[in-house]
XYZ file of C-alpha atoms in Angstrom:
365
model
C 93.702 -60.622 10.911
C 90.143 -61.581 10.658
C 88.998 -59.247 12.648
C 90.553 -56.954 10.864
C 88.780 -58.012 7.840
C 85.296 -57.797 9.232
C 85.841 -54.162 10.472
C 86.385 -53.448 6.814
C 83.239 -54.759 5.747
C 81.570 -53.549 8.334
C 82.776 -50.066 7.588
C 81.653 -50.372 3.566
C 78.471 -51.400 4.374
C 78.137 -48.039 6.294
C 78.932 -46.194 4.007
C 77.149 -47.594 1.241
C 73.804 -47.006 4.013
C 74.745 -43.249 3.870
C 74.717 -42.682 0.261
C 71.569 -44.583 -0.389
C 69.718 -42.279 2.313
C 67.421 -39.411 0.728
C 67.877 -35.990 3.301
C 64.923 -34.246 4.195
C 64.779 -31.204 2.014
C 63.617 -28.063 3.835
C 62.556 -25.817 1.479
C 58.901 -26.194 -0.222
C 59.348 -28.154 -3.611
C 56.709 -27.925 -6.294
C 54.286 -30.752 -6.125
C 54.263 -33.153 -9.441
C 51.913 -31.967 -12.273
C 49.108 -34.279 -12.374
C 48.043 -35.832 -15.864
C 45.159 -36.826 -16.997
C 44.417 -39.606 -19.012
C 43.656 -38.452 -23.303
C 40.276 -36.923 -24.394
C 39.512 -35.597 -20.244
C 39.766 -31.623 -19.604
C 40.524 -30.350 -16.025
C 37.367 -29.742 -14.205
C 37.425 -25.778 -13.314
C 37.228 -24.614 -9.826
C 33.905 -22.990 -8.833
C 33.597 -19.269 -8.465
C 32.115 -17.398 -5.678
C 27.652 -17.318 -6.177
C 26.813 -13.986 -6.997
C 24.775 -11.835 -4.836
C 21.302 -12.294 -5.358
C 19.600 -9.405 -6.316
C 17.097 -7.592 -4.387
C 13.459 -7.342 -5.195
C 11.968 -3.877 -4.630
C 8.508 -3.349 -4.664
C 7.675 0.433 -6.167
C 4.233 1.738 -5.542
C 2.317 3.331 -8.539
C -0.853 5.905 -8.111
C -3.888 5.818 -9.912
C -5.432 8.208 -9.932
C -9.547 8.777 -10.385
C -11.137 11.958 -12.180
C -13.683 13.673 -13.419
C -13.580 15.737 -16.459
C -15.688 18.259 -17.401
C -16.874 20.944 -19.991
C -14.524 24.012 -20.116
C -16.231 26.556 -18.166
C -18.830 24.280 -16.060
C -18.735 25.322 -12.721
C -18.354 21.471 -11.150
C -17.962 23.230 -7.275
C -21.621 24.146 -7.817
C -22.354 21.452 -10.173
C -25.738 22.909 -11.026
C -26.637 20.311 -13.721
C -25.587 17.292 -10.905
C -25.834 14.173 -12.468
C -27.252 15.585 -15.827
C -24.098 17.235 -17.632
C -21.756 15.660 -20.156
C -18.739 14.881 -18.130
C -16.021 11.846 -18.069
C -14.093 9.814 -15.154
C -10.708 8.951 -16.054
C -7.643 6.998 -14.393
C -4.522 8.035 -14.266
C -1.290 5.825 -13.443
C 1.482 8.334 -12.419
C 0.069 10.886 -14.709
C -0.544 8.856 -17.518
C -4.045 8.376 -19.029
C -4.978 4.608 -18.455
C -8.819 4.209 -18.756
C -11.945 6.834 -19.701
C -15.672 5.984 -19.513
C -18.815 8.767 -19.165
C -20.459 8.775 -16.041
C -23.958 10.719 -15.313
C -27.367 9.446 -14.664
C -28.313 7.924 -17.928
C -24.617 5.787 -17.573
C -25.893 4.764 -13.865
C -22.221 6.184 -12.786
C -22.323 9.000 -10.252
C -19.181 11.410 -9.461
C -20.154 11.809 -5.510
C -16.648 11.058 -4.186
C -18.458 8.717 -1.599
C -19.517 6.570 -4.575
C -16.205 6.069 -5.938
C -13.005 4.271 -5.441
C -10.311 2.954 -6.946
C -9.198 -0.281 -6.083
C -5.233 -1.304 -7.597
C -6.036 -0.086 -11.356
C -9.572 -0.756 -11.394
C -12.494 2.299 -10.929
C -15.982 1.048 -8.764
C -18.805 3.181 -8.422
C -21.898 2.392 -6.543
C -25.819 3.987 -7.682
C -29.065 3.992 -6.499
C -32.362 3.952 -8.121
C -35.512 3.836 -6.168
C -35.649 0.209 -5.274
C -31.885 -1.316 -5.901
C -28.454 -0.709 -6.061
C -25.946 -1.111 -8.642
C -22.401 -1.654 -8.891
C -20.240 -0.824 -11.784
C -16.390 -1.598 -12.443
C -14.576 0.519 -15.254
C -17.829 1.839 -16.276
C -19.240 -1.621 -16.375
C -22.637 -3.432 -14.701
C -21.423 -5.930 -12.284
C -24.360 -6.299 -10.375
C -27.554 -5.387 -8.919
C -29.410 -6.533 -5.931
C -32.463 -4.733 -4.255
C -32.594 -2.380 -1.894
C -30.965 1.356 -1.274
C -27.486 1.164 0.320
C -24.542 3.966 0.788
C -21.355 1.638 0.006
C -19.047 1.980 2.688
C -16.407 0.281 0.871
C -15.450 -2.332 -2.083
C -12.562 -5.125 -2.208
C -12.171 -7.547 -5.070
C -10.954 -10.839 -3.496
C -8.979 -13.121 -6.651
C -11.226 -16.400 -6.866
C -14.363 -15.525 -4.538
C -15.318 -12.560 -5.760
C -16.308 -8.342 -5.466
C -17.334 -7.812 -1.826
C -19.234 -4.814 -1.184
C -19.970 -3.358 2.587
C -23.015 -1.462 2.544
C -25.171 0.697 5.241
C -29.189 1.250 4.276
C -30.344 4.363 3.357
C -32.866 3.778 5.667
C -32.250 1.812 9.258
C -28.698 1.020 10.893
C -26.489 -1.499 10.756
C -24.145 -2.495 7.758
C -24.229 -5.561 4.924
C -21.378 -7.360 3.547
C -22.108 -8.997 0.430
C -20.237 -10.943 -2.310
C -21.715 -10.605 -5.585
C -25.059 -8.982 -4.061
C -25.412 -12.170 -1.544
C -25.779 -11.477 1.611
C -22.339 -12.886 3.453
C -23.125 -11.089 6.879
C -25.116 -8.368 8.390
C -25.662 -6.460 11.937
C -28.415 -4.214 12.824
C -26.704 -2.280 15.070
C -22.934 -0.293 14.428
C -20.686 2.438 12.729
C -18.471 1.616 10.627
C -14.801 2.867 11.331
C -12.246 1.513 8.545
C -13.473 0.894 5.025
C -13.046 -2.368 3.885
C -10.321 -4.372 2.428
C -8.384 -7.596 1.125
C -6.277 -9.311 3.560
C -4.554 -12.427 3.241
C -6.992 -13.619 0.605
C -10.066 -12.229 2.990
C -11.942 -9.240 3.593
C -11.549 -7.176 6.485
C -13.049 -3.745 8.471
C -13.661 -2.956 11.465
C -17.020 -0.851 13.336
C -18.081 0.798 16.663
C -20.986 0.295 19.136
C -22.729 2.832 20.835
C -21.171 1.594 24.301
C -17.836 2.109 22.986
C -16.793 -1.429 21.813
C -14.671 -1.936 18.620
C -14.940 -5.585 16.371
C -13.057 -6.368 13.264
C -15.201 -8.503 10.532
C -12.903 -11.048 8.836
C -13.956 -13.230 6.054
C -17.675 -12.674 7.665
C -16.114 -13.379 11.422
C -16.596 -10.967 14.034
C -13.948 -10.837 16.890
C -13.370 -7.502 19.271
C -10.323 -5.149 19.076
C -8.734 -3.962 22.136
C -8.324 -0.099 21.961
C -6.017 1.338 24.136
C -5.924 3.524 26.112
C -9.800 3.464 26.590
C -12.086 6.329 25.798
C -9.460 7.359 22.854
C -10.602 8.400 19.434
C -9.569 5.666 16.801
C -8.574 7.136 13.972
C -7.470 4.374 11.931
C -7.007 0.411 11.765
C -5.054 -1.055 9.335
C -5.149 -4.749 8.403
C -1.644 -6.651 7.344
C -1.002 -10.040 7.318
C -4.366 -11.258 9.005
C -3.286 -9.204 12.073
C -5.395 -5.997 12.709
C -3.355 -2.240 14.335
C -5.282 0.157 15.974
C -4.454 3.892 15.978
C -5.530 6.268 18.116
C -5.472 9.903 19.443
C -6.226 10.644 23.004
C -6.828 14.190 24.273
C -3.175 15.401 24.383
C -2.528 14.846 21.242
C -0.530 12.039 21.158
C -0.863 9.163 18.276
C -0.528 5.569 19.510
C -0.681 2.026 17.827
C -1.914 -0.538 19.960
C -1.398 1.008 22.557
C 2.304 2.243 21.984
C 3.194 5.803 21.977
C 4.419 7.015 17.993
C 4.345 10.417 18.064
C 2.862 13.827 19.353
C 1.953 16.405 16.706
C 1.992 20.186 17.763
C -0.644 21.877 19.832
C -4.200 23.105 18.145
C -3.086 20.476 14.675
C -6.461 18.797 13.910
C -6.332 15.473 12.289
C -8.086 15.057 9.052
C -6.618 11.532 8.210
C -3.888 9.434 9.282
C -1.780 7.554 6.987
C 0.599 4.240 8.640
C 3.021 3.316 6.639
C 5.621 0.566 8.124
C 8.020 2.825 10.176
C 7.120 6.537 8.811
C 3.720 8.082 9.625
C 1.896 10.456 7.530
C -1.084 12.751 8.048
C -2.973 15.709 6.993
C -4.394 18.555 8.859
C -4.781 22.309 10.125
C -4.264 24.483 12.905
C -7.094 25.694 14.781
C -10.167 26.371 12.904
C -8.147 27.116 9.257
C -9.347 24.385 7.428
C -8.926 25.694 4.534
C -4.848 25.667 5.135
C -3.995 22.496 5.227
C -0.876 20.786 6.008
C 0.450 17.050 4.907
C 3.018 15.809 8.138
C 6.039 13.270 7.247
C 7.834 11.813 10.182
C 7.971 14.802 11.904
C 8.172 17.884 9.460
C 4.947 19.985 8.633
C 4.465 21.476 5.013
C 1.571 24.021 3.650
C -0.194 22.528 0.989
C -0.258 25.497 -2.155
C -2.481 28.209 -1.337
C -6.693 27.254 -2.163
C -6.111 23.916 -2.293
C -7.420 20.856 0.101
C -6.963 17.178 0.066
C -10.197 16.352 -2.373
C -11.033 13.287 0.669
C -9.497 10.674 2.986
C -9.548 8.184 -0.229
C -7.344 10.302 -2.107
C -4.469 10.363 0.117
C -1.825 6.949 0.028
C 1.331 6.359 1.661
C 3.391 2.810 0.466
C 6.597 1.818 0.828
C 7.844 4.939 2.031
C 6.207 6.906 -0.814
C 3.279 8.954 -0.984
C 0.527 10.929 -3.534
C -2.308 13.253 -1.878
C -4.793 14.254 -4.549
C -6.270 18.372 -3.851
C -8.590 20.303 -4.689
C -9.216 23.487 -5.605
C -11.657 25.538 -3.400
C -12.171 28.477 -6.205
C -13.659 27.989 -9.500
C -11.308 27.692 -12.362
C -8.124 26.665 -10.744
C -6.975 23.118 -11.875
C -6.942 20.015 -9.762
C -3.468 19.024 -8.426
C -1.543 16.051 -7.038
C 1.860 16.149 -4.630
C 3.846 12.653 -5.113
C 6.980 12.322 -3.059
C 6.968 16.420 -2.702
C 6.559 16.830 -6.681
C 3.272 19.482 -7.374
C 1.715 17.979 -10.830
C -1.150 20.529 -12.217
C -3.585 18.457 -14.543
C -4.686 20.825 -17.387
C -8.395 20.615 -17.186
C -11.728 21.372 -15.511
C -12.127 18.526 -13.239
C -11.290 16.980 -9.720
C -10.444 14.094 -8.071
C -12.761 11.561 -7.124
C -10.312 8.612 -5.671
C -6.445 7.013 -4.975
C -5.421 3.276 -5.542
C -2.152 1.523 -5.285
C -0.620 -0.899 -7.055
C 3.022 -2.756 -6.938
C 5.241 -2.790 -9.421
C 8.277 -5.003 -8.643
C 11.860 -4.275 -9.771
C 15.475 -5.780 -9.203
C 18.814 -4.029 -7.954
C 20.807 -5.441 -10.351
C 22.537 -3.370 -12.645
């Protein structure tokens, strides 16, 4: 009998086991709603960072020229230096600056006397005994002596370096501010100069054939390869110094490297490097007067009695591109191709010069 008894409680306590036991539910439940104590908001979940936008840097031409009288016959120019006439700059057409030029303003219109540097016009003049610089129709300085500037760079914080050869003798002179900085005796000059990395840079030949690059008043040599080729540019970027070069088949190389090979009997009147395209001007055989501008790879006639005005008025930048021509008759207007656009400037003038300067916009919408 008692174990009879203890069966039965052994039984109920079983029982009682199984209906206290929670089963394992296999399907997904909904998790319990958190609360949050009065007064506190839910903190909200961050959202993706939006793309950044890109920074594009868009090149804008200035353009320098000379206006003068209706009717004056500036190809001839018979009053040189004596005639009423004006230099202007132009930023992508527009009219941006205007100051006289002639002898009695010490501002010549030679185009070897002018350039345009970013938005700002300098021209060089020489009396008897000294020579003067001007910017934007402005004395900057004087210092004695006759020199042909060979080239001008502003530098922000150290000031406007000139490089100068005599007008009598050899050799070249960099100065800053008229002071003497550095000078040779002996050399031609073979890239105008420019601002670097917050320095000045060119780069000349000897008469044995050896090239040197001036930095910041250091000289250093420049390997040109292959030897004996004619170098027909050097451009300075980022304190590092590429030479280009033709050799006699026709072939353009940087440092060394083989870019391209333009057709047979095109003559080279400048070379423009720009990042990965190339551009250049030139003619076949002995046409100069047809000239051609060459973009990676395609050949186009410039409009008929019209030449590029001078290597200083031709610019390639971030793959875009203004050339500056002349006309070689009397009476025709002074044109400008940018990006394969023909712009006719509507009066009796030419071009004297070509800067570049940055402006900077965003993709964003």
């Amino acid at each position: 009998m008692r174990e009879f008894v203890l069966l039965i409680l052994a039984t109920l306590m079983m029982l009682a086991g199984a209906a206290c036991r929670k089963d394992v539910c296999e399907c997904r439940c909904p998790e319990p709603e958190e609360t949050l104590p009065a007064g506190e908001e839910p903190e909200e979940e961050p959202e993706d960072d939006p793309e950044e936008p890109e920074i594009i840097a868009v090149p804008e031409f200035n353009i320098v020229a000379a206006e003068y009288p209706d009717g004056y016959d500036w190809l001839r120019d018979p009053d040189h230096g004596a005639v009423g006439c004006d230099i202007c700059l132009l930023q992508d057409g527009v009219e941006k600056l205007r100051f006289p030029a002639g002898n009695e303003y010490l501002v010549s219109t030679d185009i070897d006397m002018v350039r345009c540097i970013g938005e700002d016009v300098f021209t060089d003049f020489s009396t008897s005994s000294e020579t003067i610089i001007m910017k934007n129709g402005t004395e900057l300085f004087r210092y004695p002596g006759r020199e042909m500037i060979r080239g001008v760079a502003e530098v922000e914080g150290k000031g406007v370096y000139t490089l100068g050869v005599p007008r009598e003798g050899s050799g070249w002179i960099l100065r800053c501010d008229g002071e003497t900085v550095t000078v040779s005796d002996i050399g031609e000059i073979v890239s105008g100069l420019v601002s670097d990395a917050d320095e000045t840079a060119f780069a000349y030949a000897t008469a044995d054939g050896r090239y040197y690059q001036v930095r910041d008043g250091r000289k250093s040599g420049l390997n040109v390869s292959p030897s004996g080729a004619d170098v027909v540019a050097v451009k300075f970027c980022g304190g590092e110094a590429s030479v280009y070069t033709l050799d006699e088949e026709n072939v353009l190389r940087k440092d060394g490297m083989e870019l391209l090979t333009f057709g047979d009997s095109f003559r080279l009147l400048a070379v423009y490097p720009d990042g990965e395209h190339t551009g250049a001007v030139g003619y076949y055989g002995d046409d100069i007067y047809t000239q051609y501008i060459f973009l990676d790879g395609e050949y186009t006639e410039f409009p008929e009695n019209y030449c590029l005005a001078a290597v200083s008025t031709g610019a390639f930048s971030n793959g875009h591109y203004c050339l500056c021509l002349n006309p070689v008759e009397a009476g025709l207007p002074p044109l400008y191709i940018r990006d394969g656009e023909t712009v006719r400037l509507p009066f009796n003038g030419c071009f004297l010069g070509l800067g570049v300067s940055l402006a900077y916009e965003t993709s964003a919408p």
